[in-house]
mmCIF file of C-alpha atoms in Angstrom:
data_model
loop_
_atom_site.group_PDB
_atom_site.id
_atom_site.type_symbol
_atom_site.label_atom_id
_atom_site.label_comp_id
_atom_site.label_asym_id
_atom_site.label_seq_id
_atom_site.Cartn_x
_atom_site.Cartn_y
_atom_site.Cartn_z
ATOM 1 C CA MET H 1 3.211 -7.703 -20.755
ATOM 2 C CA GLU H 2 0.329 -5.545 -21.982
ATOM 3 C CA LEU H 3 -2.368 -4.533 -19.515
ATOM 4 C CA PRO H 4 -6.023 -4.454 -20.493
ATOM 5 C CA SER H 5 -7.413 -0.997 -21.429
ATOM 6 C CA VAL H 6 -10.186 -1.381 -18.782
ATOM 7 C CA ALA H 7 -9.571 -2.203 -15.159
ATOM 8 C CA ALA H 8 -11.761 -4.277 -12.849
ATOM 9 C CA PRO H 9 -14.766 -2.501 -11.460
ATOM 10 C CA GLY H 10 -13.614 0.324 -9.044
ATOM 11 C CA VAL H 11 -9.891 -0.208 -9.649
ATOM 12 C CA GLY H 12 -9.411 2.666 -12.168
ATOM 13 C CA GLU H 13 -11.527 5.048 -10.114
ATOM 14 C CA ARG H 14 -9.787 4.240 -6.816
ATOM 15 C CA ALA H 15 -6.285 4.472 -8.434
ATOM 16 C CA ASP H 16 -7.202 7.816 -9.804
ATOM 17 C CA ALA H 17 -8.579 8.987 -6.467
ATOM 18 C CA ALA H 18 -5.439 7.770 -4.729
ATOM 19 C CA ALA H 19 -3.192 9.648 -7.242
ATOM 20 C CA ASP H 20 -5.235 12.815 -6.626
ATOM 21 C CA ALA H 21 -5.024 12.312 -2.842
ATOM 22 C CA ALA H 22 -1.232 11.886 -3.131
ATOM 23 C CA CYS H 23 -0.887 15.197 -4.985
ATOM 24 C CA HIS H 24 -3.006 16.882 -2.387
ATOM 25 C CA LEU H 25 -0.833 15.329 0.375
ATOM 26 C CA TYR H 26 2.384 16.532 -1.319
ATOM 27 C CA ASP H 27 0.959 20.063 -1.504
ATOM 28 C CA ALA H 28 -0.133 20.087 2.083
ATOM 29 C CA ALA H 29 3.119 18.570 3.383
ATOM 30 C CA PHE H 30 5.102 21.183 1.478
ATOM 31 C CA LEU H 31 3.199 23.981 3.302
ATOM 32 C CA GLY H 32 3.184 22.355 6.713
ATOM 33 C CA GLY H 33 4.823 19.669 8.744
ATOM 34 C CA TRP H 34 4.305 16.023 9.519
ATOM 35 C CA SER H 35 2.929 14.442 12.630
ATOM 36 C CA ARG H 36 3.771 10.938 13.768
ATOM 37 C CA THR H 37 0.261 9.687 12.878
ATOM 38 C CA ALA H 38 0.290 11.441 9.447
ATOM 39 C CA ALA H 39 3.671 9.873 8.564
ATOM 40 C CA GLU H 40 2.547 6.381 9.728
ATOM 41 C CA ASP H 41 -0.680 6.729 7.654
ATOM 42 C CA ALA H 42 1.292 7.850 4.583
ATOM 43 C CA ALA H 43 3.744 4.973 4.890
ATOM 44 C CA GLU H 44 0.772 2.595 5.322
ATOM 45 C CA THR H 45 -0.794 4.078 2.165
ATOM 46 C CA ILE H 46 2.374 3.382 0.114
ATOM 47 C CA GLU H 47 2.681 -0.135 1.517
ATOM 48 C CA THR H 48 -0.888 -0.957 0.798
ATOM 49 C CA THR H 49 -0.686 0.478 -2.711
ATOM 50 C CA ALA H 50 2.565 -1.664 -3.354
ATOM 51 C CA HIS H 51 0.696 -4.814 -2.098
ATOM 52 C CA ALA H 52 -2.215 -3.927 -4.433
ATOM 53 C CA LEU H 53 0.222 -3.683 -7.404
ATOM 54 C CA ALA H 54 1.794 -7.014 -6.465
ATOM 55 C CA ASN H 55 -0.471 -8.865 -8.934
ATOM 56 C CA VAL H 56 -0.110 -6.477 -11.866
ATOM 57 C CA HIS H 57 2.753 -8.545 -13.205
ATOM 58 C CA PRO H 58 4.363 -11.900 -12.377
ATOM 59 C CA ARG H 59 7.483 -10.190 -11.061
ATOM 60 C CA ALA H 60 5.804 -7.094 -9.542
ATOM 61 C CA GLU H 61 6.324 -8.266 -6.029
ATOM 62 C CA VAL H 62 10.051 -8.696 -6.566
ATOM 63 C CA ILE H 63 10.250 -5.322 -8.383
ATOM 64 C CA LEU H 64 8.500 -3.615 -5.510
ATOM 65 C CA ALA H 65 10.518 -5.231 -2.757
ATOM 66 C CA PRO H 66 12.832 -2.217 -2.489
ATOM 67 C CA VAL H 67 9.803 -0.016 -1.766
ATOM 68 C CA HIS H 68 8.934 -2.116 1.261
ATOM 69 C CA ALA H 69 12.590 -2.131 2.395
ATOM 70 C CA ALA H 70 12.781 1.618 2.079
ATOM 71 C CA LEU H 71 9.591 2.124 4.013
ATOM 72 C CA ALA H 72 10.745 -0.254 6.719
ATOM 73 C CA ASP H 73 13.992 1.842 7.062
ATOM 74 C CA LEU H 74 12.035 5.082 7.095
ATOM 75 C CA ARG H 75 9.696 3.679 9.811
ATOM 76 C CA ARG H 76 12.845 2.749 11.939
ATOM 77 C CA ARG H 77 14.409 6.184 11.480
ATOM 78 C CA LEU H 78 11.115 7.981 12.417
ATOM 79 C CA GLU H 79 10.697 5.558 15.321
ATOM 80 C CA LEU H 80 7.357 4.381 13.890
ATOM 81 C CA PRO H 81 6.021 0.895 14.523
ATOM 82 C CA PRO H 82 6.948 -1.694 11.818
ATOM 83 C CA ALA H 83 4.394 -2.427 9.069
ATOM 84 C CA ASP H 84 1.638 -4.686 10.204
ATOM 85 C CA THR H 85 2.690 -8.186 9.163
ATOM 86 C CA VAL H 86 -0.272 -10.062 10.439
ATOM 87 C CA ILE H 87 -1.831 -11.253 7.223
ATOM 88 C CA ALA H 88 -5.447 -11.591 6.415
ATOM 89 C CA PRO H 89 -5.885 -14.574 4.150
ATOM 90 C CA GLY H 90 -7.401 -14.087 0.704
ATOM 91 C CA ALA H 91 -9.606 -11.227 -0.468
ATOM 92 C CA PRO H 92 -11.954 -9.299 1.815
ATOM 93 C CA GLN H 93 -15.174 -11.180 2.363
ATOM 94 C CA THR H 94 -17.189 -8.039 1.817
ATOM 95 C CA PRO H 95 -16.078 -5.117 -0.317
ATOM 96 C CA ARG H 96 -14.660 -2.184 1.434
ATOM 97 C CA SER H 97 -16.897 0.750 1.661
ATOM 98 C CA VAL H 98 -16.066 4.416 1.070
ATOM 99 C CA GLY H 99 -15.658 6.281 4.276
ATOM 100 C CA ASN H 100 -13.364 6.529 7.215
ATOM 101 C CA PRO H 101 -10.229 4.589 6.270
ATOM 102 C CA ARG H 102 -9.831 3.326 9.854
ATOM 103 C CA ARG H 103 -13.197 1.545 9.619
ATOM 104 C CA THR H 104 -12.596 0.092 6.131
ATOM 105 C CA ARG H 105 -9.075 -1.324 6.539
ATOM 106 C CA ARG H 106 -8.713 -5.058 7.104
ATOM 107 C CA PRO H 107 -8.767 -5.822 10.780
ATOM 108 C CA HIS H 108 -5.477 -7.752 10.714
ATOM 109 C CA GLY H 109 -3.419 -5.833 8.182
ATOM 110 C CA LEU H 110 -2.364 -6.161 4.558
ATOM 111 C CA ILE H 111 -2.700 -8.947 2.008
ATOM 112 C CA ALA H 112 0.241 -11.307 2.101
ATOM 113 C CA PRO H 113 2.687 -10.766 -0.712
ATOM 114 C CA ARG H 114 2.581 -13.734 -3.105
ATOM 115 C CA ARG H 115 5.756 -15.713 -3.347
ATOM 116 C CA PRO H 116 6.969 -16.643 -6.820
ATOM 117 C CA PRO H 117 7.235 -20.376 -7.506
ATOM 118 C CA SER H 118 10.696 -21.634 -6.516
ATOM 119 C CA GLY H 119 13.138 -22.169 -9.439
ATOM 120 C CA THR H 120 11.609 -19.596 -11.726
ATOM 121 C CA GLY H 121 14.850 -17.721 -12.162
ATOM 122 C CA SER H 122 13.254 -14.785 -14.080
#
């Protein structure tokens, strides 16, 4: 499957910013330690990114399932609460704004992973 060369408005810029932020996080974590809140936020970031990638390919959700399983295991080992499984239906009614992530996250959690049609076998 070939992806288009141009992403939807804001997707490319936000993906680039997320990659930069991940690099800065890696550098900071290497120099210092983690707190409970920081570890939970980082896990949520990975979970949310994996959910965002779930529509990039028809099998992306299945391919990314081990990521969610690994993060659930990490959350258990770190004694963090499980990922928020209360699902907000559909897309956000208003676009998220740039700013404090706590104010711009969906009030009820992540987008539900799409289920492949039964009997697809691929």
